[in-house]
């Protein structure tokens, strides 16, 4: 851990607490022997998460023919991968308390888009472990919350510079000496999440600074750029002019396909907004 980051983690009791079932699912992401029914039963025991998951399962996003009334039943209709995704999202959203000066709704909506876009990029460029990449996209901006809690004045100053057109990573390094993704990665390390998830998040701020090319980090970086830039006040010309072409091409994608594939990504429905209700 960088010395500059240490103060953000001095009071571990104040850090977000992750539900046990979320910790289990993230750490068993690659376990082919996972007991689906056992997982469903464990999810159902967490009433807060169960309510949120069932709300999402019964949303228009899934268009199921019947109303789902239990977690085991939802497993039958949407499958384990979707159930895991909804449980992780619901658990993480519920673990972050309101912070004065931060719109958690905007933060999570951006995270939902980033995670969804990153997974699509991974799936369509044959990057392994797209589920992990989805989770990285979901978590990678949580460091903003800890930075704001530690030094709201500096956090606001950084936000103003970003609105004025500065790169967030550059502003964060100038004022803090680190990026919010590095904070998010350290949080994941404390949560004892897998190393590949931690490194993907750590490198997603500036993939080109990493010792080795990380396609997973590239996917999250591009996804975050598309989400943030298209929902900002930037015009289309500026968005395309500042597009991370190098990282895009490292995924094996062509520069001339940026506009077409961006349109596909922006048309994706995350199906996760209901968890914020």
PDB file of C-alpha atoms in Angstrom:
ATOM      1  CA  UNK A   1       0.000   0.000   0.000  1.00  0.00           C
ATOM      2  CA  UNK A   2       1.265   3.493  -0.848  1.00  0.00           C
ATOM      3  CA  UNK A   3       1.990   5.563   2.250  1.00  0.00           C
ATOM      4  CA  UNK A   4      -0.288   8.334   0.953  1.00  0.00           C
ATOM      5  CA  UNK A   5      -3.250   5.930   0.912  1.00  0.00           C
ATOM      6  CA  UNK A   6      -2.725   4.607   4.442  1.00  0.00           C
ATOM      7  CA  UNK A   7      -4.778   7.306   6.262  1.00  0.00           C
ATOM      8  CA  UNK A   8      -7.895   6.296   4.318  1.00  0.00           C
ATOM      9  CA  UNK A   9      -7.713   2.860   5.931  1.00  0.00           C
ATOM     10  CA  UNK A  10      -6.613   3.730   9.464  1.00  0.00           C
ATOM     11  CA  UNK A  11     -10.097   3.128  10.872  1.00  0.00           C
ATOM     12  CA  UNK A  12     -11.019  -0.262   9.448  1.00  0.00           C
ATOM     13  CA  UNK A  13     -14.279  -0.353  11.403  1.00  0.00           C
ATOM     14  CA  UNK A  14     -15.528   2.566   9.297  1.00  0.00           C
ATOM     15  CA  UNK A  15     -14.951   0.783   5.986  1.00  0.00           C
ATOM     16  CA  UNK A  16     -17.887  -0.699   4.056  1.00  0.00           C
ATOM     17  CA  UNK A  17     -18.751  -4.190   5.266  1.00  0.00           C
ATOM     18  CA  UNK A  18     -19.429  -6.752   2.549  1.00  0.00           C
ATOM     19  CA  UNK A  19     -22.161  -9.368   3.131  1.00  0.00           C
ATOM     20  CA  UNK A  20     -20.801 -12.874   3.576  1.00  0.00           C
ATOM     21  CA  UNK A  21     -22.644 -14.214   0.531  1.00  0.00           C
ATOM     22  CA  UNK A  22     -21.111 -11.521  -1.709  1.00  0.00           C
ATOM     23  CA  UNK A  23     -17.635 -12.331  -0.405  1.00  0.00           C
ATOM     24  CA  UNK A  24     -18.292 -16.022  -1.070  1.00  0.00           C
ATOM     25  CA  UNK A  25     -19.504 -15.496  -4.647  1.00  0.00           C
ATOM     26  CA  UNK A  26     -16.634 -13.221  -5.644  1.00  0.00           C
ATOM     27  CA  UNK A  27     -14.041 -15.578  -4.196  1.00  0.00           C
ATOM     28  CA  UNK A  28     -15.627 -18.668  -5.746  1.00  0.00           C
ATOM     29  CA  UNK A  29     -16.131 -17.117  -9.168  1.00  0.00           C
ATOM     30  CA  UNK A  30     -13.990 -19.765 -10.882  1.00  0.00           C
ATOM     31  CA  UNK A  31     -15.156 -22.740  -8.798  1.00  0.00           C
ATOM     32  CA  UNK A  32     -16.699 -25.239 -11.230  1.00  0.00           C
ATOM     33  CA  UNK A  33     -17.862 -27.395  -8.314  1.00  0.00           C
ATOM     34  CA  UNK A  34     -19.969 -24.702  -6.693  1.00  0.00           C
ATOM     35  CA  UNK A  35     -23.292 -25.996  -5.327  1.00  0.00           C
ATOM     36  CA  UNK A  36     -25.942 -23.831  -7.002  1.00  0.00           C
ATOM     37  CA  UNK A  37     -28.770 -24.867  -4.671  1.00  0.00           C
ATOM     38  CA  UNK A  38     -26.634 -24.236  -1.608  1.00  0.00           C
ATOM     39  CA  UNK A  39     -25.775 -20.759  -2.886  1.00  0.00           C
ATOM     40  CA  UNK A  40     -29.451 -20.016  -3.586  1.00  0.00           C
ATOM     41  CA  UNK A  41     -30.395 -21.086  -0.065  1.00  0.00           C
ATOM     42  CA  UNK A  42     -27.662 -18.893   1.446  1.00  0.00           C
ATOM     43  CA  UNK A  43     -28.829 -15.913  -0.596  1.00  0.00           C
ATOM     44  CA  UNK A  44     -32.388 -16.419   0.606  1.00  0.00           C
ATOM     45  CA  UNK A  45     -31.244 -16.182   4.227  1.00  0.00           C
ATOM     46  CA  UNK A  46     -30.136 -12.583   3.624  1.00  0.00           C
ATOM     47  CA  UNK A  47     -33.519 -10.880   3.522  1.00  0.00           C
ATOM     48  CA  UNK A  48     -32.256  -7.486   2.357  1.00  0.00           C
ATOM     49  CA  UNK A  49     -30.387  -8.941  -0.611  1.00  0.00           C
ATOM     50  CA  UNK A  50     -33.213 -11.367  -1.412  1.00  0.00           C
ATOM     51  CA  UNK A  51     -35.761  -8.560  -1.682  1.00  0.00           C
ATOM     52  CA  UNK A  52     -33.517  -6.555  -4.003  1.00  0.00           C
ATOM     53  CA  UNK A  53     -32.678  -9.580  -6.163  1.00  0.00           C
ATOM     54  CA  UNK A  54     -36.324 -10.609  -6.550  1.00  0.00           C
ATOM     55  CA  UNK A  55     -37.230  -7.034  -7.499  1.00  0.00           C
ATOM     56  CA  UNK A  56     -34.640  -7.149 -10.279  1.00  0.00           C
ATOM     57  CA  UNK A  57     -35.606 -10.648 -11.422  1.00  0.00           C
ATOM     58  CA  UNK A  58     -39.243  -9.579 -11.742  1.00  0.00           C
ATOM     59  CA  UNK A  59     -38.382  -6.415 -13.672  1.00  0.00           C
ATOM     60  CA  UNK A  60     -39.129  -5.829 -17.340  1.00  0.00           C
ATOM     61  CA  UNK A  61     -35.459  -6.484 -18.105  1.00  0.00           C
ATOM     62  CA  UNK A  62     -35.945 -10.254 -17.805  1.00  0.00           C
ATOM     63  CA  UNK A  63     -39.520 -10.441 -19.158  1.00  0.00           C
ATOM     64  CA  UNK A  64     -40.217 -13.691 -17.316  1.00  0.00           C
ATOM     65  CA  UNK A  65     -43.587 -15.380 -17.927  1.00  0.00           C
ATOM     66  CA  UNK A  66     -44.420 -15.652 -14.211  1.00  0.00           C
ATOM     67  CA  UNK A  67     -43.752 -13.731 -11.011  1.00  0.00           C
ATOM     68  CA  UNK A  68     -40.734 -15.180  -9.209  1.00  0.00           C
ATOM     69  CA  UNK A  69     -41.260 -15.496  -5.465  1.00  0.00           C
ATOM     70  CA  UNK A  70     -38.073 -17.174  -4.200  1.00  0.00           C
ATOM     71  CA  UNK A  71     -34.337 -17.218  -4.848  1.00  0.00           C
ATOM     72  CA  UNK A  72     -34.246 -20.959  -5.723  1.00  0.00           C
ATOM     73  CA  UNK A  73     -37.024 -20.328  -8.242  1.00  0.00           C
ATOM     74  CA  UNK A  74     -35.099 -17.424  -9.756  1.00  0.00           C
ATOM     75  CA  UNK A  75     -32.105 -19.729 -10.221  1.00  0.00           C
ATOM     76  CA  UNK A  76     -34.247 -21.937 -12.450  1.00  0.00           C
ATOM     77  CA  UNK A  77     -35.299 -19.049 -14.676  1.00  0.00           C
ATOM     78  CA  UNK A  78     -32.241 -16.801 -14.981  1.00  0.00           C
ATOM     79  CA  UNK A  79     -29.351 -19.187 -14.258  1.00  0.00           C
ATOM     80  CA  UNK A  80     -26.462 -19.045 -11.812  1.00  0.00           C
ATOM     81  CA  UNK A  81     -24.354 -16.411 -13.584  1.00  0.00           C
ATOM     82  CA  UNK A  82     -27.192 -13.885 -13.620  1.00  0.00           C
ATOM     83  CA  UNK A  83     -28.153 -14.693 -10.038  1.00  0.00           C
ATOM     84  CA  UNK A  84     -24.558 -14.201  -8.881  1.00  0.00           C
ATOM     85  CA  UNK A  85     -24.412 -10.858 -10.675  1.00  0.00           C
ATOM     86  CA  UNK A  86     -27.613  -9.623  -9.053  1.00  0.00           C
ATOM     87  CA  UNK A  87     -26.538 -10.785  -5.592  1.00  0.00           C
ATOM     88  CA  UNK A  88     -23.139  -9.079  -5.885  1.00  0.00           C
ATOM     89  CA  UNK A  89     -24.714  -5.844  -7.134  1.00  0.00           C
ATOM     90  CA  UNK A  90     -27.391  -5.850  -4.423  1.00  0.00           C
ATOM     91  CA  UNK A  91     -24.912  -6.609  -1.653  1.00  0.00           C
ATOM     92  CA  UNK A  92     -22.418  -3.954  -2.732  1.00  0.00           C
ATOM     93  CA  UNK A  93     -25.061  -1.258  -3.146  1.00  0.00           C
ATOM     94  CA  UNK A  94     -26.414  -2.022   0.306  1.00  0.00           C
ATOM     95  CA  UNK A  95     -22.931  -1.842   1.867  1.00  0.00           C
ATOM     96  CA  UNK A  96     -22.258   1.810   0.990  1.00  0.00           C
ATOM     97  CA  UNK A  97     -23.953   4.376   3.231  1.00  0.00           C
ATOM     98  CA  UNK A  98     -25.015   7.833   2.101  1.00  0.00           C
ATOM     99  CA  UNK A  99     -22.169  10.345   1.974  1.00  0.00           C
ATOM    100  CA  UNK A 100     -22.839  14.114   2.085  1.00  0.00           C
ATOM    101  CA  UNK A 101     -21.688  15.713  -1.153  1.00  0.00           C
ATOM    102  CA  UNK A 102     -21.840  12.514  -3.222  1.00  0.00           C
ATOM    103  CA  UNK A 103     -24.783  11.308  -5.287  1.00  0.00           C
ATOM    104  CA  UNK A 104     -24.633   7.564  -4.695  1.00  0.00           C
ATOM    105  CA  UNK A 105     -27.347   7.095  -7.304  1.00  0.00           C
ATOM    106  CA  UNK A 106     -25.171   8.711  -9.983  1.00  0.00           C
ATOM    107  CA  UNK A 107     -22.144   6.756  -8.753  1.00  0.00           C
ATOM    108  CA  UNK A 108     -23.941   3.416  -8.962  1.00  0.00           C
ATOM    109  CA  UNK A 109     -25.600   4.131 -12.305  1.00  0.00           C
ATOM    110  CA  UNK A 110     -22.146   4.885 -13.717  1.00  0.00           C
ATOM    111  CA  UNK A 111     -20.819   1.692 -12.124  1.00  0.00           C
ATOM    112  CA  UNK A 112     -23.679  -0.364 -13.576  1.00  0.00           C
ATOM    113  CA  UNK A 113     -22.988   0.983 -17.070  1.00  0.00           C
ATOM    114  CA  UNK A 114     -19.232   0.519 -16.719  1.00  0.00           C
ATOM    115  CA  UNK A 115     -19.606  -3.070 -15.525  1.00  0.00           C
ATOM    116  CA  UNK A 116     -22.074  -3.914 -18.299  1.00  0.00           C
ATOM    117  CA  UNK A 117     -19.958  -2.326 -21.041  1.00  0.00           C
ATOM    118  CA  UNK A 118     -16.754  -3.937 -19.732  1.00  0.00           C
ATOM    119  CA  UNK A 119     -18.326  -7.395 -19.720  1.00  0.00           C
ATOM    120  CA  UNK A 120     -19.624  -6.889 -23.263  1.00  0.00           C
ATOM    121  CA  UNK A 121     -16.163  -5.853 -24.438  1.00  0.00           C
ATOM    122  CA  UNK A 122     -14.624  -8.885 -22.735  1.00  0.00           C
ATOM    123  CA  UNK A 123     -17.188 -11.281 -24.196  1.00  0.00           C
ATOM    124  CA  UNK A 124     -16.796  -9.865 -27.709  1.00  0.00           C
ATOM    125  CA  UNK A 125     -13.000  -9.804 -27.691  1.00  0.00           C
ATOM    126  CA  UNK A 126     -12.607 -13.224 -26.067  1.00  0.00           C
ATOM    127  CA  UNK A 127     -10.986 -11.976 -22.864  1.00  0.00           C
ATOM    128  CA  UNK A 128     -11.177 -14.639 -20.186  1.00  0.00           C
ATOM    129  CA  UNK A 129     -13.183 -14.202 -16.998  1.00  0.00           C
ATOM    130  CA  UNK A 130     -15.704 -11.609 -18.114  1.00  0.00           C
ATOM    131  CA  UNK A 131     -17.618 -12.102 -14.847  1.00  0.00           C
ATOM    132  CA  UNK A 132     -14.576 -10.861 -12.913  1.00  0.00           C
ATOM    133  CA  UNK A 133     -14.286  -7.934 -15.318  1.00  0.00           C
ATOM    134  CA  UNK A 134     -17.938  -7.059 -14.659  1.00  0.00           C
ATOM    135  CA  UNK A 135     -17.209  -7.016 -10.921  1.00  0.00           C
ATOM    136  CA  UNK A 136     -14.111  -4.863 -11.483  1.00  0.00           C
ATOM    137  CA  UNK A 137     -16.212  -2.330 -13.372  1.00  0.00           C
ATOM    138  CA  UNK A 138     -18.730  -2.359 -10.566  1.00  0.00           C
ATOM    139  CA  UNK A 139     -16.185  -1.748  -7.799  1.00  0.00           C
ATOM    140  CA  UNK A 140     -13.433   0.326  -9.408  1.00  0.00           C
ATOM    141  CA  UNK A 141     -14.870   3.746  -8.507  1.00  0.00           C
ATOM    142  CA  UNK A 142     -15.683   3.035  -4.848  1.00  0.00           C
ATOM    143  CA  UNK A 143     -12.383   4.662  -3.912  1.00  0.00           C
ATOM    144  CA  UNK A 144     -14.041   8.007  -4.690  1.00  0.00           C
ATOM    145  CA  UNK A 145     -16.257   7.507  -1.651  1.00  0.00           C
ATOM    146  CA  UNK A 146     -13.311   6.884   0.686  1.00  0.00           C
ATOM    147  CA  UNK A 147     -11.401   9.856  -0.728  1.00  0.00           C
ATOM    148  CA  UNK A 148     -14.415  12.099  -0.181  1.00  0.00           C
ATOM    149  CA  UNK A 149     -14.848  10.847   3.385  1.00  0.00           C
ATOM    150  CA  UNK A 150     -11.178  11.528   4.127  1.00  0.00           C
ATOM    151  CA  UNK A 151     -10.874  14.939   2.432  1.00  0.00           C
ATOM    152  CA  UNK A 152     -14.085  16.346   0.992  1.00  0.00           C
ATOM    153  CA  UNK A 153     -12.476  19.667   0.064  1.00  0.00           C
ATOM    154  CA  UNK A 154      -9.820  18.067  -2.128  1.00  0.00           C
ATOM    155  CA  UNK A 155     -12.363  15.657  -3.603  1.00  0.00           C
ATOM    156  CA  UNK A 156     -14.554  18.589  -4.663  1.00  0.00           C
ATOM    157  CA  UNK A 157     -11.528  20.377  -6.134  1.00  0.00           C
ATOM    158  CA  UNK A 158     -10.721  17.287  -8.227  1.00  0.00           C
ATOM    159  CA  UNK A 159     -14.331  17.050  -9.413  1.00  0.00           C
ATOM    160  CA  UNK A 160     -14.253  20.686 -10.536  1.00  0.00           C
ATOM    161  CA  UNK A 161     -11.054  20.093 -12.505  1.00  0.00           C
ATOM    162  CA  UNK A 162     -12.605  17.037 -14.166  1.00  0.00           C
ATOM    163  CA  UNK A 163     -15.666  19.079 -15.150  1.00  0.00           C
ATOM    164  CA  UNK A 164     -13.284  21.655 -16.635  1.00  0.00           C
ATOM    165  CA  UNK A 165     -11.799  18.980 -18.886  1.00  0.00           C
ATOM    166  CA  UNK A 166      -8.885  17.565 -16.888  1.00  0.00           C
ATOM    167  CA  UNK A 167      -8.197  13.840 -16.700  1.00  0.00           C
ATOM    168  CA  UNK A 168      -9.393  12.539 -13.333  1.00  0.00           C
ATOM    169  CA  UNK A 169      -6.341  10.325 -12.842  1.00  0.00           C
ATOM    170  CA  UNK A 170      -4.004  13.289 -13.440  1.00  0.00           C
ATOM    171  CA  UNK A 171      -5.909  15.527 -11.025  1.00  0.00           C
ATOM    172  CA  UNK A 172      -5.963  12.807  -8.381  1.00  0.00           C
ATOM    173  CA  UNK A 173      -2.234  12.191  -8.675  1.00  0.00           C
ATOM    174  CA  UNK A 174      -1.557  15.934  -8.478  1.00  0.00           C
ATOM    175  CA  UNK A 175      -3.641  16.506  -5.353  1.00  0.00           C
ATOM    176  CA  UNK A 176      -3.454  13.108  -3.648  1.00  0.00           C
ATOM    177  CA  UNK A 177      -0.504  11.182  -5.055  1.00  0.00           C
ATOM    178  CA  UNK A 178      -2.732   8.251  -6.080  1.00  0.00           C
ATOM    179  CA  UNK A 179      -5.915   7.445  -8.016  1.00  0.00           C
ATOM    180  CA  UNK A 180      -9.299   6.379  -6.705  1.00  0.00           C
ATOM    181  CA  UNK A 181      -8.833   3.056  -8.511  1.00  0.00           C
ATOM    182  CA  UNK A 182      -5.767   2.389  -6.374  1.00  0.00           C
ATOM    183  CA  UNK A 183      -7.903   3.062  -3.307  1.00  0.00           C
ATOM    184  CA  UNK A 184     -10.591   0.716  -4.641  1.00  0.00           C
ATOM    185  CA  UNK A 185      -7.971  -1.975  -5.234  1.00  0.00           C
ATOM    186  CA  UNK A 186      -6.666  -1.626  -1.676  1.00  0.00           C
ATOM    187  CA  UNK A 187     -10.224  -1.897  -0.375  1.00  0.00           C
ATOM    188  CA  UNK A 188     -10.623  -5.134  -2.336  1.00  0.00           C
ATOM    189  CA  UNK A 189      -7.360  -6.428  -0.897  1.00  0.00           C
ATOM    190  CA  UNK A 190      -8.639  -5.737   2.614  1.00  0.00           C
ATOM    191  CA  UNK A 191     -11.851  -7.539   1.687  1.00  0.00           C
ATOM    192  CA  UNK A 192      -9.611 -10.463   0.623  1.00  0.00           C
ATOM    193  CA  UNK A 193     -10.895 -10.546  -2.936  1.00  0.00           C
ATOM    194  CA  UNK A 194      -8.957 -12.478  -5.638  1.00  0.00           C
ATOM    195  CA  UNK A 195      -5.648 -11.066  -6.857  1.00  0.00           C
ATOM    196  CA  UNK A 196      -6.791 -10.816 -10.489  1.00  0.00           C
ATOM    197  CA  UNK A 197      -9.719  -8.623  -9.451  1.00  0.00           C
ATOM    198  CA  UNK A 198      -7.461  -6.412  -7.325  1.00  0.00           C
ATOM    199  CA  UNK A 199      -4.871  -5.975 -10.101  1.00  0.00           C
ATOM    200  CA  UNK A 200      -7.512  -5.297 -12.764  1.00  0.00           C
ATOM    201  CA  UNK A 201      -9.018  -2.519 -10.666  1.00  0.00           C
ATOM    202  CA  UNK A 202      -5.591  -1.119  -9.736  1.00  0.00           C
ATOM    203  CA  UNK A 203      -4.507  -0.872 -13.378  1.00  0.00           C
ATOM    204  CA  UNK A 204      -7.835   0.360 -14.755  1.00  0.00           C
ATOM    205  CA  UNK A 205      -7.021   4.008 -13.981  1.00  0.00           C
ATOM    206  CA  UNK A 206      -4.169   4.144 -16.490  1.00  0.00           C
ATOM    207  CA  UNK A 207      -3.615   0.759 -18.164  1.00  0.00           C
ATOM    208  CA  UNK A 208      -0.691   2.140 -20.177  1.00  0.00           C
ATOM    209  CA  UNK A 209       1.274   2.712 -16.944  1.00  0.00           C
ATOM    210  CA  UNK A 210       1.124  -0.965 -15.956  1.00  0.00           C
ATOM    211  CA  UNK A 211       4.250  -3.129 -16.216  1.00  0.00           C
ATOM    212  CA  UNK A 212       2.359  -5.574 -18.425  1.00  0.00           C
ATOM    213  CA  UNK A 213      -0.619  -5.058 -20.704  1.00  0.00           C
ATOM    214  CA  UNK A 214      -3.830  -6.067 -18.942  1.00  0.00           C
ATOM    215  CA  UNK A 215      -6.681  -6.597 -21.377  1.00  0.00           C
ATOM    216  CA  UNK A 216      -9.089  -6.814 -18.450  1.00  0.00           C
ATOM    217  CA  UNK A 217      -7.962  -3.397 -17.171  1.00  0.00           C
ATOM    218  CA  UNK A 218      -8.215  -2.007 -20.708  1.00  0.00           C
ATOM    219  CA  UNK A 219     -11.822  -3.210 -20.956  1.00  0.00           C
ATOM    220  CA  UNK A 220     -12.761  -1.525 -17.667  1.00  0.00           C
ATOM    221  CA  UNK A 221     -10.899   1.666 -18.634  1.00  0.00           C
ATOM    222  CA  UNK A 222     -12.678   1.928 -21.986  1.00  0.00           C
ATOM    223  CA  UNK A 223     -16.047   1.080 -20.457  1.00  0.00           C
ATOM    224  CA  UNK A 224     -15.618   3.765 -17.803  1.00  0.00           C
ATOM    225  CA  UNK A 225     -14.636   6.322 -20.440  1.00  0.00           C
ATOM    226  CA  UNK A 226     -17.705   5.559 -22.558  1.00  0.00           C
ATOM    227  CA  UNK A 227     -20.029   5.692 -19.564  1.00  0.00           C
ATOM    228  CA  UNK A 228     -18.647   8.900 -18.072  1.00  0.00           C
ATOM    229  CA  UNK A 229     -18.127  10.810 -21.311  1.00  0.00           C
ATOM    230  CA  UNK A 230     -21.494  10.049 -22.882  1.00  0.00           C
ATOM    231  CA  UNK A 231     -23.370  11.010 -19.726  1.00  0.00           C
ATOM    232  CA  UNK A 232     -21.392  14.232 -19.306  1.00  0.00           C
ATOM    233  CA  UNK A 233     -21.855  17.454 -21.243  1.00  0.00           C
ATOM    234  CA  UNK A 234     -19.170  16.560 -23.778  1.00  0.00           C
ATOM    235  CA  UNK A 235     -20.249  16.751 -27.400  1.00  0.00           C
ATOM    236  CA  UNK A 236     -19.862  13.819 -29.773  1.00  0.00           C
ATOM    237  CA  UNK A 237     -16.825  15.323 -31.521  1.00  0.00           C
ATOM    238  CA  UNK A 238     -14.955  15.730 -28.230  1.00  0.00           C
ATOM    239  CA  UNK A 239     -15.875  12.226 -27.058  1.00  0.00           C
ATOM    240  CA  UNK A 240     -14.461  10.684 -30.231  1.00  0.00           C
ATOM    241  CA  UNK A 241     -11.397  12.960 -30.235  1.00  0.00           C
ATOM    242  CA  UNK A 242     -10.493  11.920 -26.674  1.00  0.00           C
ATOM    243  CA  UNK A 243     -11.421   8.258 -27.123  1.00  0.00           C
ATOM    244  CA  UNK A 244      -8.798   5.797 -25.762  1.00  0.00           C
ATOM    245  CA  UNK A 245      -7.920   4.410 -29.181  1.00  0.00           C
ATOM    246  CA  UNK A 246      -4.690   2.716 -28.087  1.00  0.00           C
ATOM    247  CA  UNK A 247      -6.449   0.689 -25.378  1.00  0.00           C
ATOM    248  CA  UNK A 248      -9.282  -0.059 -27.819  1.00  0.00           C
ATOM    249  CA  UNK A 249      -6.866  -1.452 -30.380  1.00  0.00           C
ATOM    250  CA  UNK A 250      -5.082  -3.526 -27.732  1.00  0.00           C
ATOM    251  CA  UNK A 251      -8.358  -5.418 -27.360  1.00  0.00           C
ATOM    252  CA  UNK A 252      -8.081  -6.334 -31.035  1.00  0.00           C
ATOM    253  CA  UNK A 253     -10.744  -3.839 -32.089  1.00  0.00           C
ATOM    254  CA  UNK A 254     -10.492  -1.525 -35.098  1.00  0.00           C
ATOM    255  CA  UNK A 255     -10.434   2.261 -34.861  1.00  0.00           C
ATOM    256  CA  UNK A 256     -12.999   2.578 -37.644  1.00  0.00           C
ATOM    257  CA  UNK A 257     -15.480   0.490 -35.616  1.00  0.00           C
ATOM    258  CA  UNK A 258     -15.541   2.788 -32.578  1.00  0.00           C
ATOM    259  CA  UNK A 259     -18.707   4.671 -33.530  1.00  0.00           C
ATOM    260  CA  UNK A 260     -20.659   1.533 -34.428  1.00  0.00           C
ATOM    261  CA  UNK A 261     -19.653  -0.436 -31.341  1.00  0.00           C
ATOM    262  CA  UNK A 262     -20.216   2.540 -29.058  1.00  0.00           C
ATOM    263  CA  UNK A 263     -23.787   2.680 -30.329  1.00  0.00           C
ATOM    264  CA  UNK A 264     -24.216  -1.005 -29.469  1.00  0.00           C
ATOM    265  CA  UNK A 265     -22.831  -0.477 -25.967  1.00  0.00           C
ATOM    266  CA  UNK A 266     -24.979   2.570 -25.274  1.00  0.00           C
ATOM    267  CA  UNK A 267     -28.072   0.608 -26.283  1.00  0.00           C
ATOM    268  CA  UNK A 268     -27.415  -2.058 -23.644  1.00  0.00           C
ATOM    269  CA  UNK A 269     -29.819  -2.191 -20.716  1.00  0.00           C
ATOM    270  CA  UNK A 270     -28.027  -2.876 -17.446  1.00  0.00           C
ATOM    271  CA  UNK A 271     -31.233  -4.097 -15.843  1.00  0.00           C
ATOM    272  CA  UNK A 272     -29.844  -3.003 -12.472  1.00  0.00           C
ATOM    273  CA  UNK A 273     -31.427   0.386 -11.806  1.00  0.00           C
ATOM    274  CA  UNK A 274     -34.203  -1.183  -9.731  1.00  0.00           C
ATOM    275  CA  UNK A 275     -31.756  -2.093  -6.970  1.00  0.00           C
ATOM    276  CA  UNK A 276     -31.556   1.612  -6.084  1.00  0.00           C
ATOM    277  CA  UNK A 277     -35.289   1.921  -5.349  1.00  0.00           C
TER     278      UNK A 277
END
